[in-house]
CSV table of C-alpha atoms in Angstrom, one decimal:
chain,number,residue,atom,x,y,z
A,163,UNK,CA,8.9,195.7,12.2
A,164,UNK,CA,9.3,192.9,14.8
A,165,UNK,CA,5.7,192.1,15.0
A,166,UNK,CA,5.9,191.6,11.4
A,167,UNK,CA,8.8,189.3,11.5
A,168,UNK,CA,6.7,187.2,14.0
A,169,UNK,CA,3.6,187.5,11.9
A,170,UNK,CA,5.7,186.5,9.0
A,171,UNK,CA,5.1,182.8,7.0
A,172,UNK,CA,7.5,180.2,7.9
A,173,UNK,CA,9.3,179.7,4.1
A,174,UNK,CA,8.8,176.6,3.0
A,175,UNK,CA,12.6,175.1,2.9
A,176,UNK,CA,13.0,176.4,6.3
A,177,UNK,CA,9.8,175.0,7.8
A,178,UNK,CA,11.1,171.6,6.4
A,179,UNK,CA,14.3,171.7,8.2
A,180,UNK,CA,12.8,173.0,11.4
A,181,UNK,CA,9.5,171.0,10.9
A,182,UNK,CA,7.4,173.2,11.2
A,183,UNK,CA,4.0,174.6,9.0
A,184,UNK,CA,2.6,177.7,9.3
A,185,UNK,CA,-1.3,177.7,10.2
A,186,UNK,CA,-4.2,179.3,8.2
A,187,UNK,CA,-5.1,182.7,10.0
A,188,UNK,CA,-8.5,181.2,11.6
A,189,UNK,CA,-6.8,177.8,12.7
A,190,UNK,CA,-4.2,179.8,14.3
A,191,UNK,CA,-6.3,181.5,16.7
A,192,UNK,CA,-8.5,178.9,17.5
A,193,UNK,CA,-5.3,177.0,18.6
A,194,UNK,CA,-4.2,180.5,20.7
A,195,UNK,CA,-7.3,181.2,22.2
A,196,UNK,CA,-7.3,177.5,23.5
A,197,UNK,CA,-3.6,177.9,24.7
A,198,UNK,CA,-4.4,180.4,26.5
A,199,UNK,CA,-7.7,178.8,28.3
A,200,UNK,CA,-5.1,176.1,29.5
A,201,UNK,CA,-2.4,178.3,30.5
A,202,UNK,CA,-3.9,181.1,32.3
A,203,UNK,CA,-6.2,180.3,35.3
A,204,UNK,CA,-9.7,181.5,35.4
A,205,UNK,CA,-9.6,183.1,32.0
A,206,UNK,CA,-12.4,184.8,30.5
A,207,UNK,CA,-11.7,185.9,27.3
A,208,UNK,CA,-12.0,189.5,26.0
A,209,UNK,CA,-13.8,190.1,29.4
A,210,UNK,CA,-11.0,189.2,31.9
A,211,UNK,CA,-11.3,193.3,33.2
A,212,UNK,CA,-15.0,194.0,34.1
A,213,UNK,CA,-15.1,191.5,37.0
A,214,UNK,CA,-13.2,193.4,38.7
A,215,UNK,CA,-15.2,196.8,38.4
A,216,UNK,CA,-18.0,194.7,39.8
A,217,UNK,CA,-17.0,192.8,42.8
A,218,UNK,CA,-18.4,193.4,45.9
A,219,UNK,CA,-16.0,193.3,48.7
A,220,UNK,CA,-17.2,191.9,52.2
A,221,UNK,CA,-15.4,193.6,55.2
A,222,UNK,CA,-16.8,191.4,58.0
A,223,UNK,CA,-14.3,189.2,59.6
A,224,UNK,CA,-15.5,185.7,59.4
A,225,UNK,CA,-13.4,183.0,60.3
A,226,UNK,CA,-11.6,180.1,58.1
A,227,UNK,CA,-13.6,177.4,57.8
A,228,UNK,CA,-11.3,174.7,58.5
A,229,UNK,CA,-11.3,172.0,55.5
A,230,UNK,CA,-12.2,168.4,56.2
A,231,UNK,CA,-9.2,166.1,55.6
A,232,UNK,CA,-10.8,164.0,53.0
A,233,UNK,CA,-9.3,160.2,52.8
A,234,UNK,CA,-7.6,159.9,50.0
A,235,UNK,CA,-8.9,156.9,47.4
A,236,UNK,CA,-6.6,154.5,46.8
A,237,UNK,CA,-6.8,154.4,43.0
A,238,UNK,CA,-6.4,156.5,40.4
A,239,UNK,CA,-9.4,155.5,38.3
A,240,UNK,CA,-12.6,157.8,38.4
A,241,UNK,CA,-15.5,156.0,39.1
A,242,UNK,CA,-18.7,156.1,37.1
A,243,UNK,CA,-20.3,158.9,39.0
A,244,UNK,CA,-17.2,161.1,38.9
A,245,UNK,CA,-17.4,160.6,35.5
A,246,UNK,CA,-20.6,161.4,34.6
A,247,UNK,CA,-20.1,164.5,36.8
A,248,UNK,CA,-17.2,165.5,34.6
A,249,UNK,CA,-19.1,164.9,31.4
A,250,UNK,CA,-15.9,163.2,30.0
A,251,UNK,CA,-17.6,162.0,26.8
A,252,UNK,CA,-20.4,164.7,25.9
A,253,UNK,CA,-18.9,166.8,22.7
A,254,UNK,CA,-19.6,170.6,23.7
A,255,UNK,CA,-22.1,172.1,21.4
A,256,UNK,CA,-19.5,174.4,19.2
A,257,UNK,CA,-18.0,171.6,18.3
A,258,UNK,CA,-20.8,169.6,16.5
A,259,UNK,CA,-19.9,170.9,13.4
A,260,UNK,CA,-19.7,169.0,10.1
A,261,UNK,CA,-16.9,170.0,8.7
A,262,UNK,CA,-14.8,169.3,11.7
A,263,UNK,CA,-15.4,165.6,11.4
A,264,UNK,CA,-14.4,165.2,7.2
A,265,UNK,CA,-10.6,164.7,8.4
A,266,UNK,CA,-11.8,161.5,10.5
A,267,UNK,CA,-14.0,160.6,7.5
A,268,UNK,CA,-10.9,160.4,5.1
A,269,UNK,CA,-8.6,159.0,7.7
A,270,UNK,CA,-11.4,156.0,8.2
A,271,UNK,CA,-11.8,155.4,4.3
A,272,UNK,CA,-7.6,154.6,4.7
A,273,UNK,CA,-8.8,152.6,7.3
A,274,UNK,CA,-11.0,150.7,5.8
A,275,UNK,CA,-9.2,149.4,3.0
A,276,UNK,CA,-6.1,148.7,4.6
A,277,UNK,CA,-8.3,146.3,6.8
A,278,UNK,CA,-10.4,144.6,3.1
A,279,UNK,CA,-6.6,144.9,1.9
A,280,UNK,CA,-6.8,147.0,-0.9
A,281,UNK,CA,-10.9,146.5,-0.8
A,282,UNK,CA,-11.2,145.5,-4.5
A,283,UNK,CA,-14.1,145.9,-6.2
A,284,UNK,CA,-13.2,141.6,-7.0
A,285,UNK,CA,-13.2,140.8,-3.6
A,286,UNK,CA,-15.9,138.9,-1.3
A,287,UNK,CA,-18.6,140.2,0.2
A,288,UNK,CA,-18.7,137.6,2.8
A,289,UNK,CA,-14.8,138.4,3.9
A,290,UNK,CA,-15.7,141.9,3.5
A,291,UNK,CA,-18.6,141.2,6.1
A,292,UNK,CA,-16.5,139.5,8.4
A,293,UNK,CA,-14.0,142.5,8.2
A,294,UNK,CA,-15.9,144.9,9.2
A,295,UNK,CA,-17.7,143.0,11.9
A,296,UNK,CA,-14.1,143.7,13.6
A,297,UNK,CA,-13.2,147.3,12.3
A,298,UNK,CA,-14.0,149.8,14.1
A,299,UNK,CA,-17.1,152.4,12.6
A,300,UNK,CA,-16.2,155.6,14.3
A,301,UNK,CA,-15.8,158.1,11.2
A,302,UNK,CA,-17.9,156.3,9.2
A,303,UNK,CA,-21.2,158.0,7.0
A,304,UNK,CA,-24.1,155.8,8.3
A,305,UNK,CA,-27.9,156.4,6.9
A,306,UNK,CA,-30.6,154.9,8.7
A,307,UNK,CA,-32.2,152.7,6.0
A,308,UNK,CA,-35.4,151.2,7.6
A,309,UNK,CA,-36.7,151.8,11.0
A,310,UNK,CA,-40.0,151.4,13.5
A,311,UNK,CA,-39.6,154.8,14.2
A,312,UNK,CA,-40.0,156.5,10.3
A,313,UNK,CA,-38.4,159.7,11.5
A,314,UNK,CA,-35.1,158.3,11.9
A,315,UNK,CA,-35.3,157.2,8.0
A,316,UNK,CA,-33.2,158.8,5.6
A,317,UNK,CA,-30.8,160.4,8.3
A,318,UNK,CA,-27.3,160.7,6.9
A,319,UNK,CA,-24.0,161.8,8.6
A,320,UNK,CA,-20.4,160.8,10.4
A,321,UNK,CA,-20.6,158.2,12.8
A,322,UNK,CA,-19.3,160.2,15.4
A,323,UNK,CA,-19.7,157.9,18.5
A,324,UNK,CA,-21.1,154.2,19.0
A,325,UNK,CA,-22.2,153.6,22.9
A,326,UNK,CA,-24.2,150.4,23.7
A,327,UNK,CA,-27.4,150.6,22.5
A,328,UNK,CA,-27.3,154.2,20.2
A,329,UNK,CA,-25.2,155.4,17.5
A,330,UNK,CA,-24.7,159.2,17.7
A,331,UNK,CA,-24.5,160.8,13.9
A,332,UNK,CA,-23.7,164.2,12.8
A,333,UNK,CA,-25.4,165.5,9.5
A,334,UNK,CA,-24.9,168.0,7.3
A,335,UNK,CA,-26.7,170.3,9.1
A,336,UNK,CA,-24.2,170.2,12.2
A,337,UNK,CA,-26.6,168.5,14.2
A,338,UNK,CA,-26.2,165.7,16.5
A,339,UNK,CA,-28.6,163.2,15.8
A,340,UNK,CA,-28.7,160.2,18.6
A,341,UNK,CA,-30.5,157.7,17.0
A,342,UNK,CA,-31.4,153.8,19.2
A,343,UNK,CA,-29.8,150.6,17.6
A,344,UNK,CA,-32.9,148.6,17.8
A,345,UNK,CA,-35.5,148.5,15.7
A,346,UNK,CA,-33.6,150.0,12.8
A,347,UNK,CA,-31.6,149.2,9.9
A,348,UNK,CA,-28.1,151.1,8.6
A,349,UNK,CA,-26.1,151.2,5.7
A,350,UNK,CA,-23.0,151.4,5.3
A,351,UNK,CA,-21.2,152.9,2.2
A,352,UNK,CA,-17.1,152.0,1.5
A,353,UNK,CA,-15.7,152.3,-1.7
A,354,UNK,CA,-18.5,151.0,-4.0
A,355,UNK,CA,-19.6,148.5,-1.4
A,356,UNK,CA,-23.1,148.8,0.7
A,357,UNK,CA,-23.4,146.8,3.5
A,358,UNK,CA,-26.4,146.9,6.1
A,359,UNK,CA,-26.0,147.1,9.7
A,360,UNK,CA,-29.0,145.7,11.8
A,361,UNK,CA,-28.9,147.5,14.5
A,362,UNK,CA,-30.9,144.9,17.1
A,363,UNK,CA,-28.2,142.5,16.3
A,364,UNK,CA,-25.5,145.3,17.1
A,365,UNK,CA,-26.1,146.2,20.4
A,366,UNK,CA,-23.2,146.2,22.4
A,367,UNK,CA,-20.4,148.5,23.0
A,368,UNK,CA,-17.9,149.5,20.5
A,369,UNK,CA,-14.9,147.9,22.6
A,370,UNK,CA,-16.5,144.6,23.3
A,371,UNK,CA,-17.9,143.8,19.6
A,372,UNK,CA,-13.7,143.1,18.7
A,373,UNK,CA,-14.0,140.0,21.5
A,374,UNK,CA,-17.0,138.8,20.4
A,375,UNK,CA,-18.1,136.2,18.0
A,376,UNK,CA,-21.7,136.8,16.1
A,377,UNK,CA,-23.5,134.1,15.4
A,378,UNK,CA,-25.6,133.3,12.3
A,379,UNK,CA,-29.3,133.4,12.9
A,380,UNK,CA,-32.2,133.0,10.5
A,381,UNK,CA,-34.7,135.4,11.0
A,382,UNK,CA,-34.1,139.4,11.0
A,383,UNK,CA,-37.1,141.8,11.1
A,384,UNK,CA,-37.2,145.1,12.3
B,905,UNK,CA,-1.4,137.0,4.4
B,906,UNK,CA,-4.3,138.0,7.2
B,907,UNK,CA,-3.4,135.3,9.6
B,908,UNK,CA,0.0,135.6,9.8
B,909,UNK,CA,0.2,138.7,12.7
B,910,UNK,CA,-2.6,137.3,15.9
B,911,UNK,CA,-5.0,140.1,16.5
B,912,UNK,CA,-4.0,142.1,13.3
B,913,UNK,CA,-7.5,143.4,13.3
B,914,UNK,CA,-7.2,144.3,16.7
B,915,UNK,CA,-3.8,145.5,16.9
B,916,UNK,CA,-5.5,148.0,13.7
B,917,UNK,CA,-8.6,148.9,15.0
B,918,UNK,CA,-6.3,150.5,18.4
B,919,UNK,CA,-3.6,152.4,15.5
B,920,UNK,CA,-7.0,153.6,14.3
B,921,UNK,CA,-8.3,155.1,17.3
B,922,UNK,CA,-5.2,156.2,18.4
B,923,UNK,CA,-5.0,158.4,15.6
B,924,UNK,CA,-8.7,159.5,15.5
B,925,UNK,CA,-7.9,161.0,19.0
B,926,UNK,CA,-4.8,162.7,17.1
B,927,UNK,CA,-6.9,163.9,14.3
B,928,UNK,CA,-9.9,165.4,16.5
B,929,UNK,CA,-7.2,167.5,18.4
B,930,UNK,CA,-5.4,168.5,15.8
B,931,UNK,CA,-8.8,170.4,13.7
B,932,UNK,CA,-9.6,171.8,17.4
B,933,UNK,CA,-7.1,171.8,20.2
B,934,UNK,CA,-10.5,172.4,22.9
B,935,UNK,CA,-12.4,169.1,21.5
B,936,UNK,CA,-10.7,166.6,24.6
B,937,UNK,CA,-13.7,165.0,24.5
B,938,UNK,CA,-14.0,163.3,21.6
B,939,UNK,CA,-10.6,162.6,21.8
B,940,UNK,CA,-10.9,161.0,25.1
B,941,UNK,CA,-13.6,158.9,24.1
B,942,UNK,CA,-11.5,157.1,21.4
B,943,UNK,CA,-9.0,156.3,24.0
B,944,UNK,CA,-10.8,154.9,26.4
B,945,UNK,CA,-12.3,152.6,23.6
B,946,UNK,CA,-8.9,151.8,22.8
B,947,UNK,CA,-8.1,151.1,26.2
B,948,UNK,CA,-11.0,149.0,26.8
B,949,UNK,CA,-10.3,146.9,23.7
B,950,UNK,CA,-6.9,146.4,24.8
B,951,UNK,CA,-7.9,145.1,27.7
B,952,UNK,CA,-10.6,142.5,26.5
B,953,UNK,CA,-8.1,141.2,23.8
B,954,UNK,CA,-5.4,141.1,26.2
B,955,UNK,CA,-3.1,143.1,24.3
B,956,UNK,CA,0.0,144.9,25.1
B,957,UNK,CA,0.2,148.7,24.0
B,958,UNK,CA,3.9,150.3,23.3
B,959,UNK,CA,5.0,152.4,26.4
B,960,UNK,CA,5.1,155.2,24.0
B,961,UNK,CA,1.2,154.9,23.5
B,962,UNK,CA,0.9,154.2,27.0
B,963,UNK,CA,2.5,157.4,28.0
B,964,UNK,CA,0.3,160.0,25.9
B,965,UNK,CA,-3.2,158.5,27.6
B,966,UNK,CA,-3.7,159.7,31.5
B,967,UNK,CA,-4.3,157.0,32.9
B,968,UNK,CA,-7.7,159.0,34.9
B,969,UNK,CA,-9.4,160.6,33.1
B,970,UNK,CA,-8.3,158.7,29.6
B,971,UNK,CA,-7.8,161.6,27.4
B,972,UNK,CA,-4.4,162.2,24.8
B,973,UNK,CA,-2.0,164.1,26.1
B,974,UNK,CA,-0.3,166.7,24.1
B,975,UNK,CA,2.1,168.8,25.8
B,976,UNK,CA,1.3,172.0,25.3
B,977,UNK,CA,-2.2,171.3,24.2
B,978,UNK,CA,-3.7,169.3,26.9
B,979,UNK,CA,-1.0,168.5,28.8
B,980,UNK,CA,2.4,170.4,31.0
B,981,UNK,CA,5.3,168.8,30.7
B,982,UNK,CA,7.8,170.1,33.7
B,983,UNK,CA,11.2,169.0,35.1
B,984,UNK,CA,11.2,168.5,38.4
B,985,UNK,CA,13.7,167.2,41.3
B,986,UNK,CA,13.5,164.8,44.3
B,987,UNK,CA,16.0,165.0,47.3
B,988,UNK,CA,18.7,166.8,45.0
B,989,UNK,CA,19.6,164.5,42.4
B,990,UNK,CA,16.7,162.5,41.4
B,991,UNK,CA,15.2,164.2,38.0
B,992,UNK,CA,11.8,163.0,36.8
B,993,UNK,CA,9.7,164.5,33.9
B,994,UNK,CA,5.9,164.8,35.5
B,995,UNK,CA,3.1,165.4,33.4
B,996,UNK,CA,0.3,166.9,34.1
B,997,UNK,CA,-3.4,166.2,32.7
B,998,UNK,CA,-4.7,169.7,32.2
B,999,UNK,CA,-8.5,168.3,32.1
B,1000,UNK,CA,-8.3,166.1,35.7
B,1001,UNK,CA,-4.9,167.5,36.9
B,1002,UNK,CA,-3.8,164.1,36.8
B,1003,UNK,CA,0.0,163.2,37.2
B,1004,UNK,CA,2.7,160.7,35.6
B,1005,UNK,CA,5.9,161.0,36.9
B,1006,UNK,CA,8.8,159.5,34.4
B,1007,UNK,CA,12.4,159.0,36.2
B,1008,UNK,CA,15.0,160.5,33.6
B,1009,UNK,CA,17.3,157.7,32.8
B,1010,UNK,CA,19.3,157.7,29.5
B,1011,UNK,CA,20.5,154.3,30.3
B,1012,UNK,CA,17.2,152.8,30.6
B,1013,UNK,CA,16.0,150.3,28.0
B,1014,UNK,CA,12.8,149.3,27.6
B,1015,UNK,CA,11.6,145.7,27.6
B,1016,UNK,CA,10.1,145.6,24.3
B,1017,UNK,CA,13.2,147.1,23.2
B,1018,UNK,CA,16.0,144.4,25.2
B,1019,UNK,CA,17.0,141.4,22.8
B,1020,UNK,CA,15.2,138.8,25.2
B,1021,UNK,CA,12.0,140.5,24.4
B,1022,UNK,CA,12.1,139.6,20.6
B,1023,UNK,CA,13.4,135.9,21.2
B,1024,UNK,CA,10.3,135.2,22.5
B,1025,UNK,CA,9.1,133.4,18.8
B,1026,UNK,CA,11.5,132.8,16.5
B,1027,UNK,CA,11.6,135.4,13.7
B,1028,UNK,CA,10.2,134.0,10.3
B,1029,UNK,CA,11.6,135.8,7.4
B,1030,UNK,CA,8.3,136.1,5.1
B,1031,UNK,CA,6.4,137.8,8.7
B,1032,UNK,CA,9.3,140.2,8.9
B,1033,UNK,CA,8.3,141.6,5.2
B,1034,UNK,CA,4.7,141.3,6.0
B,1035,UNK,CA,5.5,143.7,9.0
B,1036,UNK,CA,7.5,146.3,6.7
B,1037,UNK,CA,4.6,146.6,4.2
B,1038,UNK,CA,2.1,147.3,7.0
B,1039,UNK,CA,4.5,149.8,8.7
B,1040,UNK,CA,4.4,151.6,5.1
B,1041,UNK,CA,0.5,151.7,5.7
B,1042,UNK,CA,0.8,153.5,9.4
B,1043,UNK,CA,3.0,155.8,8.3
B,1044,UNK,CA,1.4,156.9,5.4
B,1045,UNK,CA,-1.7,156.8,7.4
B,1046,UNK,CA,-0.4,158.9,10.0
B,1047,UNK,CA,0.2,162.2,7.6
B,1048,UNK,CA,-2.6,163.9,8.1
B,1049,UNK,CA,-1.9,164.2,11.7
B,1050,UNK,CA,1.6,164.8,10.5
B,1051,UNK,CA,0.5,168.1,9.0
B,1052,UNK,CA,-0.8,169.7,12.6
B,1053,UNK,CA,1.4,171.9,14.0
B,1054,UNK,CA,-0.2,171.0,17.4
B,1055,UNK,CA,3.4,170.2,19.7
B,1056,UNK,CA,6.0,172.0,17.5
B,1057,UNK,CA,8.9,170.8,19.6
B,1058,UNK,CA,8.0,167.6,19.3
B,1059,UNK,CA,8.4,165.8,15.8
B,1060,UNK,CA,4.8,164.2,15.1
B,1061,UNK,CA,6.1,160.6,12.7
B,1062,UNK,CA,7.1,159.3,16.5
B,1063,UNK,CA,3.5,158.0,16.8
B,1064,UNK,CA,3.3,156.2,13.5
B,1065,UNK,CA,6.6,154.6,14.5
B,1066,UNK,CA,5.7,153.2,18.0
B,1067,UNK,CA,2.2,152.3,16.9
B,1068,UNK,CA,4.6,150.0,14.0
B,1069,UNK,CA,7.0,148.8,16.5
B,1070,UNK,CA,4.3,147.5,18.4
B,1071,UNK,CA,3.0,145.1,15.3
B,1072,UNK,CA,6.7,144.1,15.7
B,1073,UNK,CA,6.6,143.1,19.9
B,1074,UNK,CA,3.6,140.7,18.6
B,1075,UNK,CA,5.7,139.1,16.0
């Protein structure tokens, strides 16, 4: 009876008082399973027993190696080495899935017209332009309008993350398709509005395009 | 109405990625990646722009490896003790195994908090309303990371409020 009391659905009026919601049954265990990679060291899962059966034991005596006193770096920062080695910015493969990323979709179409203010259908293109020159495009459904390359045409999906010179996009099909800046064309679809994103013109980092100023040049081919 | 608050882009663009980062973590707790890469684009704006972020943000990004930290999800939050008396709350990055050590003071006020940082400019009256109707916006923007149940001791509206009482340190 007790494991059903902690089973049990948090009632609503309570879980407002205490704040409090109870998770869906597949949400919930994800969110476990992942507490309890964090918690426990060296956890394995359902298969935390048969290393145990297996492991060879060595019965020479060999002696402690002694560890080298490493200097300790001054800073906290990684550098970019570390990094890579770390992979702090590759998304793991079971998490390129599409429906993960429709959440960040809706929260950037709130974004997006709280930045147009309101983004009425009355309102300017050109301000609308110079808008979203600033805002940021994470979240966003890009589709590769025009390209050299015509493989890349016709590939729809969440902008999941903008690096210097590519855009990485995840379809429908929970793919992640990397696709280069230059030499293609993107739309960009918000609230009735289409606006094309030429991607030579684009190429710099998501951070740094906020500081910057574009300037107007005649002439854009692919 | 735009050109009122300096940097209001900017200053939503950071609220923006600040709660991406929320939102990846809260549809899947193990996704720090993602999540790290928005704040470290939020960082990096910050720092081009010059801008100052709320201690409160400040304190949820390690300042390593750049990723949000949750306590309980990807973060431990322990009390610990110096020389007897000295209590600090240290957090722990569970992806470097970073630290941040935070003295506990209950007396301490924070400068954006202390009178002589607001009498920096003079308050107009019509920017105060401007900066009410946006704080509307975060808030209601912030509900969908309102509906995680990722920290449960931890009530999840304080984000959308420091994000807002940051567009108030700029006015």
């Amino acid at each position: 009876s007790t494991e059903s009391l902690v089973q049990a659905t948090i009632p609503f009026e309570m879980g407002k008082i205490v704040g409090l919601q109870s998770q869906s049954r597949s949400q919930a265990e994800t969110s476990t399973q992942v507490f309890l990679k964090s918690s426990i060291r060296n956890f394995r899962g359902a298969d935390a027993t048969s290393p145990l059966s297996y492991k060879a034991v060595m019965l020479e005596y060999s002696r402690p190696k002694k560890e080298k006193v490493k200097r300790r770096s001054k800073g906290s920062r990684m550098n970019a080495a570390q990094k890579r080695r770390m992979k702090l910015f590759t998304i793991r493969p079971e998490h390129q899935r599409y429906e993960l990323f429709l959440p960040l979709h809706h929260l950037w179409r709130q974004y997006i017209t709280d930045v147009c203010s309101g983004l009425k259908p009355t309102s300017s293109p050109q301000f609308l332009q110079q808008k979203l020159l600033k805002a940021d495009l994470h979240g966003a459904v890009l589709s590769v309008v025009r390209s050299r390359c015509p493989s890349y045409v016709g590939t729809t999906g969440i902008l999941v993350q903008e690096f210097k010179h590519v855009f990485k996009i995840i379809t429908k099909e929970n793919k992640v398709k990397v696709i280069p800046k230059r030499n293609s064309v993107f739309s960009l679809e918000m609230g009735g509005f289409t606006s094309f994103i030429y991607g030579s013109r684009f190429e710099q980092r998501a951070s740094e395009r906020s500081a910057k100023k574009f300037k107007v040049r005649g002439t854009i081919d692919l | 109405m735009a050109g009122q608050i300096k940097d209001k882009d900017a200053y939503q663009r950071l609220n923006y990625l600040y709660q991406a980062a929320h939102c990846v973590l809260s549809q899947n707790p193990d996704n720090v990646e993602l999540a790290r890469f928005y704040c470290s684009t939020q960082r990096t704006i910050a720092r081009r722009l010059v801008l100052r972020q709320d201690p409160s943000v400040k304190r949820t990004v390690c300042k390593k490896c750049c990723s949000l930290l949750i306590p309980g999800v990807s973060a431990t939050t322990r009390q610990r003790r110096k020389k007897g008396k000295i209590r600090f709350t240290v957090m722990r990055c569970l992806s470097c195994g970073h630290t941040k050590k935070l003295l506990n003071n209950p007396d301490y006020c924070l400068w954006a908090d202390r009178p002589e940082a607001q009498l920096e400019q003079p308050p107009k009256l019509p920017e105060t309303t401007n900066i009410l109707s946006t704080q509307s916006f975060t808030c209601e923007r912030a509900q969908p990371v309102d509906q995680c149940v990722l920290c449960p001791g931890k009530p999840r509206t304080v984000e959308g409020e420091a994000i807002s009482q940051r567009g108030v340190d700029v006015s």
